[in-house]
């Protein structure tokens, strides 16, 4: 009888302690591609943490024809851009960017963030310029990018999405400027 009582107490105690345990998930760090020693790195997406977006009542909804035409245009642009990135052609890459993108990723505090992330991972890379950002981050992570879907943010801004590990992630924000799409930054609402 005592054995059954002791066993019952142990089982109930275990159930109580297990029910009190909770798992705390920490926020994931921004994904930073590992330097690749192989000739062809797998595409890795550098994800910027997006703030919560309030859904506006008036949103731009493209026609099916506009969506399809724009999707094909973006796929073509990204394919051409992949060739530029694979060739490590910094000067041509700049032609694909908006001024806002250049300013954002040239900012000293942003460059320092990427230097710090590399140091945390044990690499001694200094990201001191937009060209360093291009060589150490863009070339590694975007040379084989694939657009799986686009989302219109408004008439002149879209985000191109790619599937990464079974989840859609932002590949690029694009802005239509003078009848052509350029890589930009997330527009402010």
C-alpha positions as CSV (number, residue, x, y, z in Angstrom):
1,X,0.0,0.0,0.0
2,X,2.9,2.4,0.9
3,X,4.5,1.7,-2.5
4,X,1.3,2.6,-4.3
5,X,1.0,5.8,-2.3
6,X,4.6,6.8,-2.9
7,X,4.3,6.0,-6.6
8,X,1.1,8.1,-6.8
9,X,2.8,11.0,-5.1
10,X,5.8,10.8,-7.5
11,X,3.5,10.7,-10.5
12,X,1.4,13.6,-9.4
13,X,4.5,15.6,-8.5
14,X,6.0,15.0,-11.9
15,X,2.7,16.0,-13.6
16,X,2.6,19.2,-11.5
17,X,6.2,20.2,-12.3
18,X,5.8,19.4,-16.0
19,X,2.6,21.5,-16.2
20,X,4.5,24.4,-14.6
21,X,7.3,24.3,-17.3
22,X,6.9,26.7,-20.2
23,X,9.0,27.3,-23.2
24,X,10.1,30.8,-23.9
25,X,11.0,31.5,-27.5
26,X,13.4,34.2,-28.1
27,X,13.2,36.5,-31.0
28,X,15.3,35.3,-33.9
29,X,18.4,37.4,-34.8
30,X,18.4,38.8,-38.3
31,X,19.6,36.2,-40.7
32,X,23.1,37.0,-41.9
33,X,24.6,34.7,-44.5
34,X,27.6,32.7,-43.5
35,X,30.7,33.3,-45.7
36,X,30.7,30.5,-48.2
37,X,33.9,28.7,-49.2
38,X,32.2,26.7,-52.0
39,X,32.0,28.1,-55.5
40,X,28.2,28.3,-55.6
41,X,26.6,29.4,-52.3
42,X,23.0,28.6,-51.6
43,X,20.8,31.7,-51.6
44,X,20.3,33.1,-48.1
45,X,18.0,35.9,-47.4
46,X,19.0,38.7,-45.1
47,X,15.8,39.4,-43.3
48,X,15.2,42.8,-41.9
49,X,12.7,42.6,-39.0
50,X,9.6,44.3,-40.2
51,X,7.5,46.3,-37.7
52,X,3.9,45.4,-37.3
53,X,1.9,46.9,-40.2
54,X,-1.5,48.4,-39.6
55,X,-3.9,47.3,-42.3
56,X,-5.3,50.4,-44.1
57,X,-8.9,50.3,-45.3
58,X,-8.0,51.6,-48.7
59,X,-5.4,49.3,-50.2
60,X,-4.3,49.1,-53.8
61,X,-5.6,46.0,-55.5
62,X,-4.1,45.4,-58.9
63,X,-6.0,43.8,-61.7
64,X,-5.1,40.3,-62.6
65,X,-3.5,41.5,-65.8
66,X,-1.4,44.2,-64.0
67,X,-0.3,41.6,-61.4
68,X,0.7,39.1,-64.1
69,X,2.5,41.7,-66.2
70,X,4.3,43.2,-63.2
71,X,5.2,39.7,-61.8
72,X,6.9,38.8,-65.1
73,X,8.7,42.1,-65.2
74,X,10.0,41.6,-61.7
75,X,11.1,38.1,-62.4
76,X,13.1,39.3,-65.5
77,X,14.6,42.2,-63.5
78,X,15.7,39.8,-60.7
79,X,17.1,37.3,-63.2
80,X,19.2,40.1,-64.8
81,X,20.2,41.4,-61.3
82,X,21.3,37.8,-60.3
83,X,23.7,37.9,-63.3
84,X,25.1,41.2,-62.2
85,X,25.5,40.1,-58.6
86,X,27.1,36.7,-59.7
87,X,29.6,38.7,-61.7
88,X,30.3,40.9,-58.7
89,X,29.6,43.9,-60.9
90,X,29.2,46.6,-58.3
91,X,28.9,49.5,-60.7
92,X,26.1,47.9,-62.7
93,X,24.4,46.8,-59.4
94,X,24.2,50.5,-58.4
95,X,22.0,51.2,-61.5
96,X,19.3,48.8,-60.1
97,X,19.0,50.8,-56.8
98,X,17.0,53.8,-55.6
99,X,18.8,56.6,-53.9
100,X,16.9,55.8,-50.7
101,X,18.4,52.2,-50.8
102,X,21.9,53.6,-51.4
103,X,21.5,56.1,-48.5
104,X,20.0,53.5,-46.2
105,X,22.7,50.8,-46.7
106,X,25.5,53.3,-46.8
107,X,24.7,54.7,-43.4
108,X,27.6,54.2,-41.0
109,X,25.4,52.8,-38.2
110,X,23.9,50.2,-40.6
111,X,27.3,49.2,-41.9
112,X,28.5,48.8,-38.3
113,X,25.5,46.6,-37.5
114,X,26.6,44.2,-40.2
115,X,30.3,44.3,-39.1
116,X,29.1,43.5,-35.5
117,X,27.0,40.6,-36.7
118,X,29.9,39.1,-38.5
119,X,32.1,39.5,-35.5
120,X,29.5,37.8,-33.3
121,X,29.8,34.8,-35.7
122,X,33.6,34.7,-35.5
123,X,34.4,36.4,-38.8
124,X,36.7,39.4,-39.0
125,X,35.0,41.2,-41.8
126,X,34.7,45.0,-41.8
127,X,31.7,46.4,-43.7
128,X,32.9,50.0,-44.2
129,X,31.1,51.0,-47.4
130,X,28.2,50.1,-49.7
131,X,30.7,48.2,-51.9
132,X,31.7,46.1,-48.9
133,X,28.0,45.5,-48.2
134,X,27.6,44.4,-51.8
135,X,30.7,42.0,-51.8
136,X,30.2,40.5,-48.3
137,X,26.4,40.3,-48.1
138,X,24.6,40.8,-51.4
139,X,26.9,38.6,-53.5
140,X,26.7,35.8,-50.9
141,X,22.9,36.0,-50.3
142,X,21.3,37.2,-53.5
143,X,23.2,35.8,-56.5
144,X,20.6,33.0,-57.1
145,X,17.5,34.8,-55.8
146,X,14.1,33.6,-57.0
147,X,10.8,35.6,-56.9
148,X,7.9,33.4,-55.9
149,X,5.3,36.1,-55.3
150,X,4.8,39.8,-55.4
151,X,2.6,42.0,-53.2
152,X,1.5,45.5,-54.3
153,X,1.9,48.0,-51.4
154,X,0.6,50.7,-53.7
155,X,0.7,51.7,-57.3
156,X,4.5,52.3,-57.3
157,X,5.8,50.0,-54.5
158,X,5.8,46.2,-54.3
159,X,7.6,43.7,-52.2
160,X,9.0,40.6,-54.0
161,X,8.8,37.5,-51.9
162,X,10.8,34.3,-52.0
163,X,10.2,31.0,-50.4
164,X,12.8,30.1,-47.8
165,X,12.6,27.0,-45.7
166,X,8.9,26.7,-46.5
167,X,8.1,30.3,-45.6
168,X,7.7,33.4,-47.7
169,X,10.3,36.0,-46.9
170,X,10.9,39.5,-48.3
171,X,13.5,39.3,-51.0
172,X,13.4,42.9,-52.2
173,X,11.2,46.0,-51.9
174,X,10.9,47.6,-55.4
175,X,9.8,51.1,-56.4
176,X,8.6,52.1,-59.9
177,X,10.6,55.1,-61.1
178,X,10.2,56.5,-64.5
179,X,8.6,53.3,-65.9
180,X,11.2,51.0,-64.5
181,X,11.4,49.0,-61.2
182,X,14.3,49.6,-58.9
183,X,15.4,48.0,-55.7
184,X,14.3,50.2,-52.8
185,X,13.6,50.3,-49.1
186,X,10.4,49.5,-47.3
187,X,8.2,52.6,-47.9
188,X,7.0,54.5,-44.9
189,X,3.2,54.4,-44.3
